[in-house]
């Protein structure tokens, strides 16, 4: 059973700091990994999708890396801003045989980020 | 750009009542997923459909059923509601049978009283 862990559960940083959010998963047979942002009581906004064959993806100030063999992904946020305050969730999709993808995304519990002005 | 539309956004029901949640995927997306997120919890996969056929099933109670229609919209029917069903219900859509980027709607907040 795939388990996704995100530690710490909460993080508070001053504005302008570069930060790294960690995600680990137990089953390395993943098809892809997706990072989401969720504001309180709101929907999930897709930030980045990394296929299992990729090592990293970039979008603006965000960079996500994937190390499938060690079961880890990181989301790097450059020059953090108060508007980045939200909960960040990573989710993995397992690979099925022969080479297809499972429908289900397994989520971590998220990291609640607070960026102080 | 068009996003995933869910209705209603908020719903209050009494115990043992029935609720129907609707999801309209992004145009040309043929896969729909349903997730349940309890307070302070991560989203839990309920069920998915590809091309109007159920493709995968997660922790969906027997009291719940869902289907995808010919226009690709989906409905989640929940009967005999319990207090524990109170949660945020998300629908997501993607193009193709799994593997592509999933886009989530804003969710329906169901409160059972």
Short mmCIF file of C-alpha atoms in Angstrom, two decimals:
data_model
loop_
_atom_site.label_atom_id
_atom_site.label_comp_id
_atom_site.label_asym_id
_atom_site.label_seq_id
_atom_site.Cartn_x
_atom_site.Cartn_y
_atom_site.Cartn_z
CA UNK A 1 0.00 0.00 0.00
CA UNK A 2 1.40 3.35 -1.04
CA UNK A 3 1.98 5.78 1.81
CA UNK A 4 2.89 9.41 1.28
CA UNK A 5 4.50 11.40 4.08
CA UNK A 6 5.05 15.14 4.32
CA UNK A 7 7.09 16.48 7.22
CA UNK A 8 6.84 18.89 8.93
CA UNK A 9 3.09 19.42 9.08
CA UNK A 10 3.52 23.17 9.38
CA UNK A 11 6.21 25.68 8.54
CA UNK A 12 6.54 29.41 9.21
CA UNK A 13 9.16 31.50 7.41
CA UNK A 14 9.87 35.20 6.88
CA UNK A 15 9.11 36.74 3.54
CA UNK A 16 11.87 36.43 0.95
CA UNK A 17 13.25 33.13 2.20
CA UNK A 18 13.90 30.26 -0.18
CA UNK A 19 12.35 27.07 1.13
CA UNK A 20 12.06 23.37 0.44
CA UNK A 21 9.00 21.23 1.11
CA UNK A 22 9.61 17.51 1.35
CA UNK A 23 7.50 14.55 0.28
CA UNK A 24 8.36 10.87 0.63
CA UNK A 25 6.55 7.79 -0.66
CA UNK A 26 6.96 4.12 0.10
CA UNK A 27 6.32 2.47 -3.27
CA UNK A 28 8.76 3.63 -5.94
CA UNK A 29 6.69 2.14 -8.77
CA UNK A 30 5.03 5.45 -9.45
CA UNK A 31 3.71 6.72 -12.74
CA UNK A 32 3.87 10.36 -11.79
CA UNK A 33 3.79 12.77 -8.87
CA UNK A 34 1.78 15.96 -8.62
CA UNK A 35 2.14 18.92 -6.27
CA UNK A 36 -0.98 20.88 -5.29
CA UNK A 37 -1.74 24.02 -3.35
CA UNK A 38 -4.84 24.30 -1.19
CA UNK A 39 -6.10 27.47 0.47
CA UNK A 40 -8.31 26.99 3.56
CA UNK A 41 -11.66 25.47 2.64
CA UNK A 42 -10.87 25.75 -1.05
CA UNK A 43 -10.10 23.45 -3.93
CA UNK A 44 -6.80 21.94 -4.99
CA UNK A 45 -4.74 23.90 -7.49
CA UNK A 46 -2.28 21.85 -9.51
CA UNK A 47 1.21 23.34 -9.33
CA UNK A 48 3.50 20.85 -11.04
CA UNK A 49 3.33 17.35 -12.49
CA UNK A 50 6.47 15.23 -12.72
CA UNK A 51 6.43 12.05 -14.75
CA UNK A 52 8.41 9.10 -13.37
CA UNK A 53 10.97 9.50 -16.16
CA UNK A 54 11.65 13.13 -15.24
CA UNK A 55 13.96 14.51 -12.56
CA UNK A 56 12.46 17.97 -12.18
CA UNK A 57 9.87 20.46 -13.37
CA UNK A 58 9.85 24.24 -13.07
CA UNK A 59 7.10 26.81 -13.10
CA UNK A 60 7.97 30.39 -12.19
CA UNK A 61 9.35 30.46 -8.66
CA UNK A 62 8.52 26.80 -8.14
CA UNK A 63 10.78 23.87 -8.84
CA UNK A 64 9.88 20.28 -8.08
CA UNK A 65 12.36 17.42 -8.13
CA UNK A 66 11.81 13.68 -8.09
CA UNK A 67 14.13 10.91 -6.93
CA UNK A 68 12.12 7.81 -7.60
CA UNK A 69 14.71 5.34 -6.31
CA UNK A 70 14.81 6.96 -2.88
CA UNK A 71 11.09 7.68 -2.83
CA UNK A 72 11.43 11.42 -2.46
CA UNK A 73 10.24 14.63 -4.04
CA UNK A 74 10.91 18.21 -3.05
CA UNK A 75 9.11 21.42 -3.90
CA UNK A 76 11.43 24.41 -3.91
CA UNK A 77 9.86 27.85 -3.54
CA UNK A 78 12.15 30.76 -4.32
CA UNK A 79 11.79 34.18 -2.71
CA UNK A 80 8.69 33.28 -0.71
CA UNK A 81 5.84 35.81 -0.45
CA UNK A 82 2.91 36.13 1.98
CA UNK A 83 0.65 35.09 -0.90
CA UNK A 84 2.38 31.70 -0.91
CA UNK A 85 0.79 30.93 2.46
CA UNK A 86 -1.32 27.80 1.94
CA UNK A 87 -1.21 24.03 2.40
CA UNK A 88 0.96 22.19 -0.10
CA UNK A 89 0.11 18.57 -0.86
CA UNK A 90 1.97 16.04 -2.90
CA UNK A 91 0.18 13.12 -4.50
CA UNK A 92 1.50 10.07 -6.30
CA UNK A 93 -0.07 7.86 -8.91
CA UNK A 94 1.11 4.26 -9.05
CA UNK A 95 2.14 2.48 -12.19
CA UNK A 96 0.10 -0.54 -13.22
CA UNK A 97 1.18 -3.33 -15.50
CA UNK A 98 1.73 -3.24 -18.37
CA UNK A 99 3.02 0.32 -18.06
CA UNK A 100 -0.28 2.01 -17.45
CA UNK A 101 -1.32 4.32 -14.66
CA UNK A 102 -3.61 3.77 -11.72
CA UNK A 103 -6.53 6.20 -11.57
CA UNK A 104 -6.04 6.89 -7.89
CA UNK A 105 -3.88 9.67 -6.50
CA UNK A 106 -2.56 8.98 -3.01
CA UNK A 107 -2.07 12.20 -1.09
CA UNK A 108 0.18 13.22 1.76
CA UNK A 109 -1.38 15.15 4.61
CA UNK A 110 0.17 18.37 3.39
CA UNK A 111 2.47 21.03 4.76
CA UNK A 112 0.80 24.23 5.94
CA UNK A 113 3.09 27.10 5.02
CA UNK A 114 2.88 30.54 6.57
CA UNK A 115 5.03 33.31 5.09
CA UNK A 116 5.37 36.25 7.48
CA UNK A 117 5.58 39.77 5.99
CA UNK B 1 -9.56 28.70 -19.27
CA UNK B 2 -12.50 26.52 -18.29
CA UNK B 3 -12.10 24.62 -15.04
CA UNK B 4 -13.88 21.77 -13.35
CA UNK B 5 -17.29 22.93 -12.18
CA UNK B 6 -18.96 21.42 -9.15
CA UNK B 7 -22.44 22.07 -7.88
CA UNK B 8 -23.71 22.87 -5.42
CA UNK B 9 -20.85 24.55 -3.59
CA UNK B 10 -22.48 24.07 -0.22
CA UNK B 11 -25.11 21.58 0.90
CA UNK B 12 -26.75 20.97 4.25
CA UNK B 13 -28.67 17.74 4.75
CA UNK B 14 -30.18 15.93 7.68
CA UNK B 15 -29.22 12.42 8.74
CA UNK B 16 -30.72 9.67 6.59
CA UNK B 17 -31.41 12.09 3.74
CA UNK B 18 -30.05 11.78 0.21
CA UNK B 19 -27.66 14.13 -1.59
CA UNK B 20 -26.57 14.41 -5.21
CA UNK B 21 -23.36 16.17 -6.15
CA UNK B 22 -22.63 17.17 -9.73
CA UNK B 23 -19.37 17.57 -11.59
CA UNK B 24 -18.73 19.08 -15.01
CA UNK B 25 -15.23 18.26 -16.24
CA UNK B 26 -12.99 20.46 -18.29
CA UNK B 27 -14.08 20.29 -21.96
CA UNK B 28 -12.59 17.29 -23.81
CA UNK B 29 -11.60 15.61 -20.55
CA UNK B 30 -12.94 12.07 -20.52
CA UNK B 31 -11.85 10.95 -17.04
CA UNK B 32 -13.51 12.01 -13.81
CA UNK B 33 -12.44 11.28 -10.24
CA UNK B 34 -14.21 11.80 -6.92
CA UNK B 35 -12.39 12.46 -3.65
CA UNK B 36 -13.58 13.04 -0.09
CA UNK B 37 -11.65 15.31 2.28
CA UNK B 38 -12.64 15.29 5.94
CA UNK B 39 -11.70 18.16 8.27
CA UNK B 40 -7.93 18.35 8.61
CA UNK B 41 -7.49 15.25 6.45
CA UNK B 42 -5.92 14.54 3.09
CA UNK B 43 -8.22 13.78 0.15
CA UNK B 44 -9.30 10.15 -0.07
CA UNK B 45 -10.07 8.58 -3.43
CA UNK B 46 -13.64 7.38 -3.87
CA UNK B 47 -14.17 6.37 -7.49
CA UNK B 48 -13.20 7.22 -11.06
CA UNK B 49 -14.69 6.93 -14.53
CA UNK B 50 -13.16 6.82 -17.97
CA UNK B 51 -15.34 7.13 -21.05
CA UNK B 52 -18.49 6.64 -18.97
CA UNK B 53 -17.28 3.38 -17.46
CA UNK B 54 -16.09 2.92 -13.89
CA UNK B 55 -12.31 2.61 -14.03
CA UNK B 56 -11.28 2.34 -10.39
CA UNK B 57 -12.89 2.19 -7.00
CA UNK B 58 -11.54 3.33 -3.69
CA UNK B 59 -13.01 3.70 -0.24
CA UNK B 60 -16.50 4.53 -1.38
CA UNK B 61 -19.28 3.38 0.99
CA UNK B 62 -21.99 1.13 -0.39
CA UNK B 63 -24.46 3.93 0.37
CA UNK B 64 -22.79 6.01 -2.31
CA UNK B 65 -23.03 5.51 -6.05
CA UNK B 66 -21.77 7.47 -9.00
CA UNK B 67 -21.95 7.52 -12.75
CA UNK B 68 -20.59 9.41 -15.72
CA UNK B 69 -23.04 10.49 -18.39
CA UNK B 70 -22.82 10.73 -22.17
CA UNK B 71 -21.75 14.40 -21.94
CA UNK B 72 -18.99 13.31 -19.50
CA UNK B 73 -20.46 15.06 -16.51
CA UNK B 74 -20.64 12.94 -13.38
CA UNK B 75 -22.93 12.70 -10.38
CA UNK B 76 -22.21 11.30 -6.93
CA UNK B 77 -25.33 10.05 -5.17
CA UNK B 78 -25.17 9.68 -1.41
CA UNK B 79 -27.99 8.01 0.49
CA UNK B 80 -28.76 7.39 4.16
CA UNK B 81 -26.44 10.23 5.08
CA UNK B 82 -24.52 10.00 8.34
CA UNK B 83 -22.88 12.72 10.40
CA UNK B 84 -19.50 11.30 9.40
CA UNK B 85 -20.23 12.02 5.74
CA UNK B 86 -19.72 15.72 6.43
CA UNK B 87 -16.72 16.66 4.32
CA UNK B 88 -15.47 18.49 1.27
CA UNK B 89 -16.12 16.46 -1.86
CA UNK B 90 -13.87 17.11 -4.81
CA UNK B 91 -14.25 16.17 -8.41
CA UNK B 92 -11.24 16.15 -10.70
CA UNK B 93 -10.87 15.56 -14.41
CA UNK B 94 -8.12 14.62 -16.79
CA UNK B 95 -7.65 13.66 -20.40
CA UNK B 96 -7.03 10.01 -21.13
CA UNK B 97 -7.12 6.92 -18.97
CA UNK B 98 -5.01 7.90 -16.00
CA UNK B 99 -1.52 9.27 -15.96
CA UNK B 100 -2.19 12.80 -17.11
CA UNK B 101 -2.46 15.88 -14.95
CA UNK B 102 -5.59 15.94 -12.81
CA UNK B 103 -7.40 19.24 -12.35
CA UNK B 104 -9.65 19.66 -9.34
CA UNK B 105 -12.86 21.61 -8.88
CA UNK B 106 -13.55 23.91 -5.95
CA UNK B 107 -15.42 21.19 -4.12
CA UNK B 108 -18.83 20.75 -2.54
CA UNK B 109 -18.96 21.22 1.20
CA UNK B 110 -21.51 18.78 2.58
CA UNK B 111 -22.71 19.23 6.12
CA UNK B 112 -24.92 16.54 7.63
CA UNK B 113 -26.86 17.64 10.71
#
